[in-house]
JSON list of C-alpha atoms in Angstrom, two decimals:
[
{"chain": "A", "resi": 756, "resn": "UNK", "atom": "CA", "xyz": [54.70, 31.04, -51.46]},
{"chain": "A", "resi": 757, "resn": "UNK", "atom": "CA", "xyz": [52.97, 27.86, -52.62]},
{"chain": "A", "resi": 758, "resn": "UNK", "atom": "CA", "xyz": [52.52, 26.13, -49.69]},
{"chain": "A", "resi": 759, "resn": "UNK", "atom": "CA", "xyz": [50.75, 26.90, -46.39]},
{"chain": "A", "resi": 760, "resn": "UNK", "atom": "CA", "xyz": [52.93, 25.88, -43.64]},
{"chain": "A", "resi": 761, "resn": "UNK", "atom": "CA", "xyz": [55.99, 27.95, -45.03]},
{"chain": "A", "resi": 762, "resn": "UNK", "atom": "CA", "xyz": [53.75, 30.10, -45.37]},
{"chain": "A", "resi": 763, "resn": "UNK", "atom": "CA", "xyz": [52.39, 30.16, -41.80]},
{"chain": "A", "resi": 764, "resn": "UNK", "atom": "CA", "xyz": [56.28, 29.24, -40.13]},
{"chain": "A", "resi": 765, "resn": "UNK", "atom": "CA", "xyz": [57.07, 32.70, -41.85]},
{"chain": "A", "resi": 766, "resn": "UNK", "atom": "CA", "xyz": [54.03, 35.06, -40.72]},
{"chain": "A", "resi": 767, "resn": "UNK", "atom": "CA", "xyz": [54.95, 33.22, -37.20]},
{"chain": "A", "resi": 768, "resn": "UNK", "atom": "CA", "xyz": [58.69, 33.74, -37.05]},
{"chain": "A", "resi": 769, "resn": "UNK", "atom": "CA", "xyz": [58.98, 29.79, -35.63]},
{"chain": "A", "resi": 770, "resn": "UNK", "atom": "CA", "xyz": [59.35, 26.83, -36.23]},
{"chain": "A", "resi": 771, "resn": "UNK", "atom": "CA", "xyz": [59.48, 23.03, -34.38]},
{"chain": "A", "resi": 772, "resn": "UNK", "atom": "CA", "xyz": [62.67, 22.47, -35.94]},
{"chain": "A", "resi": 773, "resn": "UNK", "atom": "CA", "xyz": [66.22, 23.76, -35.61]},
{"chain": "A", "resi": 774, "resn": "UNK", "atom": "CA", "xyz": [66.80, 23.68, -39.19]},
{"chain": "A", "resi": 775, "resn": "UNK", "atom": "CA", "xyz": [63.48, 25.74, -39.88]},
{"chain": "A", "resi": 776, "resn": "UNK", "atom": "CA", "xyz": [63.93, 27.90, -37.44]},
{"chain": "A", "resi": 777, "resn": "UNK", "atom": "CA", "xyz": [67.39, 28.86, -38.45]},
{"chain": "A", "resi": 778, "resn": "UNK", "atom": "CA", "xyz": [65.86, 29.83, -41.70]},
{"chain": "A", "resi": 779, "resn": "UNK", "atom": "CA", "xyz": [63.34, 31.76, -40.24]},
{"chain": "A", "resi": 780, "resn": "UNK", "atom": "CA", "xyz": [66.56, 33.68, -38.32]},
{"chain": "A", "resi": 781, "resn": "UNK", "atom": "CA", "xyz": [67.99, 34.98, -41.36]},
{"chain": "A", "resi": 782, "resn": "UNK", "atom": "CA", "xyz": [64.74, 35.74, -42.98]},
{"chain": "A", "resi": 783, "resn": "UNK", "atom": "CA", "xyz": [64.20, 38.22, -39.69]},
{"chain": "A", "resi": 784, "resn": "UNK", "atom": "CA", "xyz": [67.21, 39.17, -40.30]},
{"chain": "A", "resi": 785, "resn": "UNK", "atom": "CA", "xyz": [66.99, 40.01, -44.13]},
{"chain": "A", "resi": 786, "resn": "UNK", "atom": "CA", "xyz": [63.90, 42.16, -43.18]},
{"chain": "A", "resi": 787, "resn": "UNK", "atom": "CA", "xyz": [65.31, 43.83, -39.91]},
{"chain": "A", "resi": 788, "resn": "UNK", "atom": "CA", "xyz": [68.22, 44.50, -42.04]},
{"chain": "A", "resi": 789, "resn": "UNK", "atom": "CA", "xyz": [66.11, 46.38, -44.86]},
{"chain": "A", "resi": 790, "resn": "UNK", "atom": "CA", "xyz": [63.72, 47.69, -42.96]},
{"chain": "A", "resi": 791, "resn": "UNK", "atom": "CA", "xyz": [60.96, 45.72, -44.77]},
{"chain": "A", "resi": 792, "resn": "UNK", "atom": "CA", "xyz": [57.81, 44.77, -43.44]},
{"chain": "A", "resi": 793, "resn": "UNK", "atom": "CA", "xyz": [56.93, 41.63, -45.12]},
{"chain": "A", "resi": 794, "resn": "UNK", "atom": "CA", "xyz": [53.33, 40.18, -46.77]},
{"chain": "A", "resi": 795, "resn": "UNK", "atom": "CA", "xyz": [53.24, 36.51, -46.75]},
{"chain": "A", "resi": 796, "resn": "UNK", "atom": "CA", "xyz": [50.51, 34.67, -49.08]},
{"chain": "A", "resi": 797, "resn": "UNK", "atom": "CA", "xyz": [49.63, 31.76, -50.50]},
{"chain": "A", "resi": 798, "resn": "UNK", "atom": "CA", "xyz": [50.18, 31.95, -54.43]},
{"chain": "A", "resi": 799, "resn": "UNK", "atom": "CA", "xyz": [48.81, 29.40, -56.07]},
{"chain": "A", "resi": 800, "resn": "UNK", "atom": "CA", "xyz": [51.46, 27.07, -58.18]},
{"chain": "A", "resi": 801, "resn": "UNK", "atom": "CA", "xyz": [49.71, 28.15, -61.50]},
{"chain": "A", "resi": 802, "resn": "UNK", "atom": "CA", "xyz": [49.98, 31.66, -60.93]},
{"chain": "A", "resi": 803, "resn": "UNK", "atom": "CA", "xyz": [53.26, 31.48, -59.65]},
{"chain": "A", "resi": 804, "resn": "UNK", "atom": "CA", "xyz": [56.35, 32.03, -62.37]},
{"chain": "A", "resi": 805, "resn": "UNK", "atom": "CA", "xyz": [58.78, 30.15, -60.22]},
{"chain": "A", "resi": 806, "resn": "UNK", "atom": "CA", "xyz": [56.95, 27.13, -60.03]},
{"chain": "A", "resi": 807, "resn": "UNK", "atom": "CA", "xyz": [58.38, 25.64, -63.29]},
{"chain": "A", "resi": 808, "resn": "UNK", "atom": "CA", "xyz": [61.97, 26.67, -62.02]},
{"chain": "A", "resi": 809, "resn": "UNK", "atom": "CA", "xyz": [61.68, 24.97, -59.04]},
{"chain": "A", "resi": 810, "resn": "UNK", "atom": "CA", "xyz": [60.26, 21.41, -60.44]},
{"chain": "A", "resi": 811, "resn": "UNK", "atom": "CA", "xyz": [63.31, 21.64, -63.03]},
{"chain": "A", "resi": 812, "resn": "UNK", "atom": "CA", "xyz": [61.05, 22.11, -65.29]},
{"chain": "A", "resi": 813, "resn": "UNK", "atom": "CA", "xyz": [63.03, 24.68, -67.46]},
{"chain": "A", "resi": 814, "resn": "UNK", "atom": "CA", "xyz": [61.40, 23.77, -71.33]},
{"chain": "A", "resi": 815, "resn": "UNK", "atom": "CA", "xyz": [58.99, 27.14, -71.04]},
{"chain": "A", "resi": 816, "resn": "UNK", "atom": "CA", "xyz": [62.30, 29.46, -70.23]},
{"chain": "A", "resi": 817, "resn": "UNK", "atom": "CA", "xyz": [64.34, 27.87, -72.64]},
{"chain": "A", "resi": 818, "resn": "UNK", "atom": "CA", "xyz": [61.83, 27.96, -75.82]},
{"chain": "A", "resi": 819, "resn": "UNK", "atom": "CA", "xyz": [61.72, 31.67, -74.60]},
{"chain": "A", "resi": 820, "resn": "UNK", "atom": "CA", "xyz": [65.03, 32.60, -75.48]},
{"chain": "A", "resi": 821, "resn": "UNK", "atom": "CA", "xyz": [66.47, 32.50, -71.53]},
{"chain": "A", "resi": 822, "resn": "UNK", "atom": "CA", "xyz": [70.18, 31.16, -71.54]},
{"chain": "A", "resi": 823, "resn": "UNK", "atom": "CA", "xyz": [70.77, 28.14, -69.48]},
{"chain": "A", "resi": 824, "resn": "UNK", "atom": "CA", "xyz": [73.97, 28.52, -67.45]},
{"chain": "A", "resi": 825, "resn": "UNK", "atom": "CA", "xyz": [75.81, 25.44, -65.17]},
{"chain": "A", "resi": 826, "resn": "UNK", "atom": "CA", "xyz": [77.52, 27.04, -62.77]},
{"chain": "A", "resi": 827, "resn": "UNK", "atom": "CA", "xyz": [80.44, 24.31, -61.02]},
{"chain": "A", "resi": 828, "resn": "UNK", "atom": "CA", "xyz": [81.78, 24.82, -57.31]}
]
């Protein structure tokens, strides 16, 4: 993760919202369900290869040879 309060909401398991803490559900239940014991930590944006993705910021993927696909509901 690259922000702190996600973050802390996750090592927590709460939130002070309904729509957080609905999130945090199924996250307790993806790891209940898989028996996983989760590490959260703070990954700096830099050093994270999602980052890009996640700003839309899709030139670096592209000029590496990664297909873009549109996918329509």
């Amino acid at each position: 993760m690259d922000n702190n309060s996600t973050r802390d909401v996750a090592i927590a398991g709460s939130a002070r919202n309904d729509a957080a803490n609905t999130m945090i559900d199924a996250l307790l239940r993806v790891e209940a369900d898989s028996s996983a014991f989760a590490w959260y930590a703070r990954v700096p944006s830099p050093s994270n290869p999602a980052d890009e993705l996640s700003r839309g910021d899709l030139d670096h993927f592209l000029s590496s040879g990664a297909l873009r696909v549109d996918v329509h509901s």
